[in-house]
Short mmCIF file of C-alpha atoms in Angstrom, two decimals:
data_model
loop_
_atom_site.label_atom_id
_atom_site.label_comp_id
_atom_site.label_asym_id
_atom_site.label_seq_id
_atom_site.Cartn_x
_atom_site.Cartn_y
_atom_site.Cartn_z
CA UNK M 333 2.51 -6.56 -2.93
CA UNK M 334 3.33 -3.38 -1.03
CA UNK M 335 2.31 -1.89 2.23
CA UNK M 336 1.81 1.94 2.77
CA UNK M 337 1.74 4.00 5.90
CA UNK M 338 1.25 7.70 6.10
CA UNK M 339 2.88 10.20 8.37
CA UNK M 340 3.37 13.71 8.80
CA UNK M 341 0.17 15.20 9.01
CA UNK M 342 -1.09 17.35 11.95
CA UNK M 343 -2.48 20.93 12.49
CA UNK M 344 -0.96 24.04 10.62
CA UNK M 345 -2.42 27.74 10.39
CA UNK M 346 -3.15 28.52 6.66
CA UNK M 347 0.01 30.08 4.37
CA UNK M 348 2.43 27.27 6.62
CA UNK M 349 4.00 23.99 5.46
CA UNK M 350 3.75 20.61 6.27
CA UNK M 351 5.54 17.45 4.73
CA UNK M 352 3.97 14.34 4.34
CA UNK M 353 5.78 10.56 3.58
CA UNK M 354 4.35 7.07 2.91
CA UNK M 355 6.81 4.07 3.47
CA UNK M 356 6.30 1.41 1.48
CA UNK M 357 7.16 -2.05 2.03
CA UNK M 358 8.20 -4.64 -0.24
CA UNK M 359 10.46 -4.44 -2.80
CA UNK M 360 8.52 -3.80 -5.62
CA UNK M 361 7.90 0.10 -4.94
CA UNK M 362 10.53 1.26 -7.62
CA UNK M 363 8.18 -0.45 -10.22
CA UNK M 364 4.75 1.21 -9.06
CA UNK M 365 3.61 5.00 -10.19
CA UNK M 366 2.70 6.27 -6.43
CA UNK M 367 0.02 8.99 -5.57
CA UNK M 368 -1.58 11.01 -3.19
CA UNK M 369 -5.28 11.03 -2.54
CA UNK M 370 -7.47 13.35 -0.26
CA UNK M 371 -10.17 13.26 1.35
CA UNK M 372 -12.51 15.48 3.13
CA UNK M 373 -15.26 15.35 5.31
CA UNK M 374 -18.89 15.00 3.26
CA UNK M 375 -16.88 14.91 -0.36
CA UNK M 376 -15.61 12.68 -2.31
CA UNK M 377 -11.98 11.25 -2.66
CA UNK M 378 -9.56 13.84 -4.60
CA UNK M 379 -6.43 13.06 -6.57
CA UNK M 380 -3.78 15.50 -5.16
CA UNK M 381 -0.69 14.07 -6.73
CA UNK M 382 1.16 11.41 -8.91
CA UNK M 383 4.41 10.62 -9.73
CA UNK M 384 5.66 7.47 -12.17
CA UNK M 385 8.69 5.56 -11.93
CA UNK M 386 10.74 7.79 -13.65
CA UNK M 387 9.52 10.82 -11.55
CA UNK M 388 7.02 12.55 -14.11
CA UNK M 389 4.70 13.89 -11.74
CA UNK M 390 0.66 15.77 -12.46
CA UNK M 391 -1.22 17.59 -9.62
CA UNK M 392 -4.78 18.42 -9.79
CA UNK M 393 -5.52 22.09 -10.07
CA UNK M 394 -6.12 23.08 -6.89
CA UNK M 395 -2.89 21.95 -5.44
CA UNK M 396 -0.76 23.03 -8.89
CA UNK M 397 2.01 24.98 -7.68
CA UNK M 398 1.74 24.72 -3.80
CA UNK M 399 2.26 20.81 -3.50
CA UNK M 400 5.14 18.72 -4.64
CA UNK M 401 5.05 15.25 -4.82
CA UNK M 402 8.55 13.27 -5.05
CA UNK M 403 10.03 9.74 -4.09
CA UNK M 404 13.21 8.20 -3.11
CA UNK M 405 13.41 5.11 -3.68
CA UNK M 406 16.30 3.91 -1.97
CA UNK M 407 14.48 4.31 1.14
CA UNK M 408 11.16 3.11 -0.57
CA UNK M 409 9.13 6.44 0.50
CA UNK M 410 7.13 8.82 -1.21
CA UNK M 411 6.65 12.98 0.05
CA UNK M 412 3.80 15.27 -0.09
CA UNK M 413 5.56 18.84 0.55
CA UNK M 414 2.62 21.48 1.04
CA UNK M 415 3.19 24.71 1.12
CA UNK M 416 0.54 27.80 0.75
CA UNK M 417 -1.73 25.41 2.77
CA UNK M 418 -5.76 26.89 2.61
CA UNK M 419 -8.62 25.71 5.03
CA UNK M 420 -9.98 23.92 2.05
CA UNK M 421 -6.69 21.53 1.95
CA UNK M 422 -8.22 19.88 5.39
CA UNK M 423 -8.58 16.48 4.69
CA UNK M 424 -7.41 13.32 5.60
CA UNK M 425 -4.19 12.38 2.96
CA UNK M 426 -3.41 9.25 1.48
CA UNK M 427 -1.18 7.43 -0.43
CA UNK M 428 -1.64 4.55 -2.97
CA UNK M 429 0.30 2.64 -5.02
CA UNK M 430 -0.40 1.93 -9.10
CA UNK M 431 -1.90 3.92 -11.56
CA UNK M 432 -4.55 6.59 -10.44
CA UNK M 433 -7.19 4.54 -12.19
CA UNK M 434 -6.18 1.42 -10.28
CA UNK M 435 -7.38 -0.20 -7.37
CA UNK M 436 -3.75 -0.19 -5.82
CA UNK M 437 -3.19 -0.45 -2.14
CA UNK M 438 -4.09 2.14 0.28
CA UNK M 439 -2.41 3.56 3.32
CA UNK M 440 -4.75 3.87 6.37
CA UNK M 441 -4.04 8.03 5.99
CA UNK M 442 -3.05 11.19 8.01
CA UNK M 443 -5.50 13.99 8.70
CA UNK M 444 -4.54 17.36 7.57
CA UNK M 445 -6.03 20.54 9.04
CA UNK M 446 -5.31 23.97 8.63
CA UNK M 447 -6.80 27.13 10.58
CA UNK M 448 -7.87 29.53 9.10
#
C-alpha cells in the first residue's frame, strides 16, 4: 500500500511556474506507474500526467509541452513542474498511484490557481 500527499500548489499570475511533489509512503513506490490528475470546479477529473517505472512519461494535450512530470525515487516523490501556466490550469492537482485506468490511491490534493 502507499500513501500520497500533495504540496506545492498556491496562487501564480498566468505565464509563471509552480512545482508540485507527492510523497509517497511505503516502500513499494518504485514498482507503481504514478500520475497526476486535475480537477476543476463544475468538470470532470482530467489526466494531466503519467510516468511508469522506468520514467516513460504521456501528458494530455493541453498540458503537452508546458508540464513535466518526473520522480525520484530515492526519496519516494513524484513532481509536477508547470510552466506557461493559463487561467484554465486552475484546479485542484492530484496525484495517484497505478495505472491511469486503476483505482490506485489518491492524495487529498493541492489547489492550483492562476490570475489571469
Amino acid at each position: 500500500q502507499v500513501q500520497l500527499v500533495e504540496s506545492g500548489g498556491g496562487l501564480v499570475q498566468a505565464g509563471g511556474s509552480l512545482r508540485l511533489s507527492c510523497a509517497a509512503s511505503g516502500s513499494i513506490f518504485r514498482l507503481l506507474t504514478m500520475n497526476w490528475s486535475r480537477q476543476a470546479p463544475g468538470k470532470q477529473r482530467e489526466l494531466v500526467a503519467t510516468i511508469t517505472t522506468g520514467g516513460s512519461t504521456n501528458y494530455a494535450d493541453s498540458v503537452k509541452g508546458r508540464f513535466t512530470i518526473s520522480r525520484d525515487n530515492a526519496k519516494n516523490t513524484v513532481y509536477l513542474q508547470m510552466n506557461s501556466l493559463k487561467p484554465e490550469d486552475t484546479a485542484v492537482y492530484y496525484c495517484k498511484s497505478g495505472s491511469p485506468d486503476s483505482p490506485g490511491t489518491w492524495g487529498q490534493g493541492t489547489q492550483v490557481t492562476v490570475s489571469s
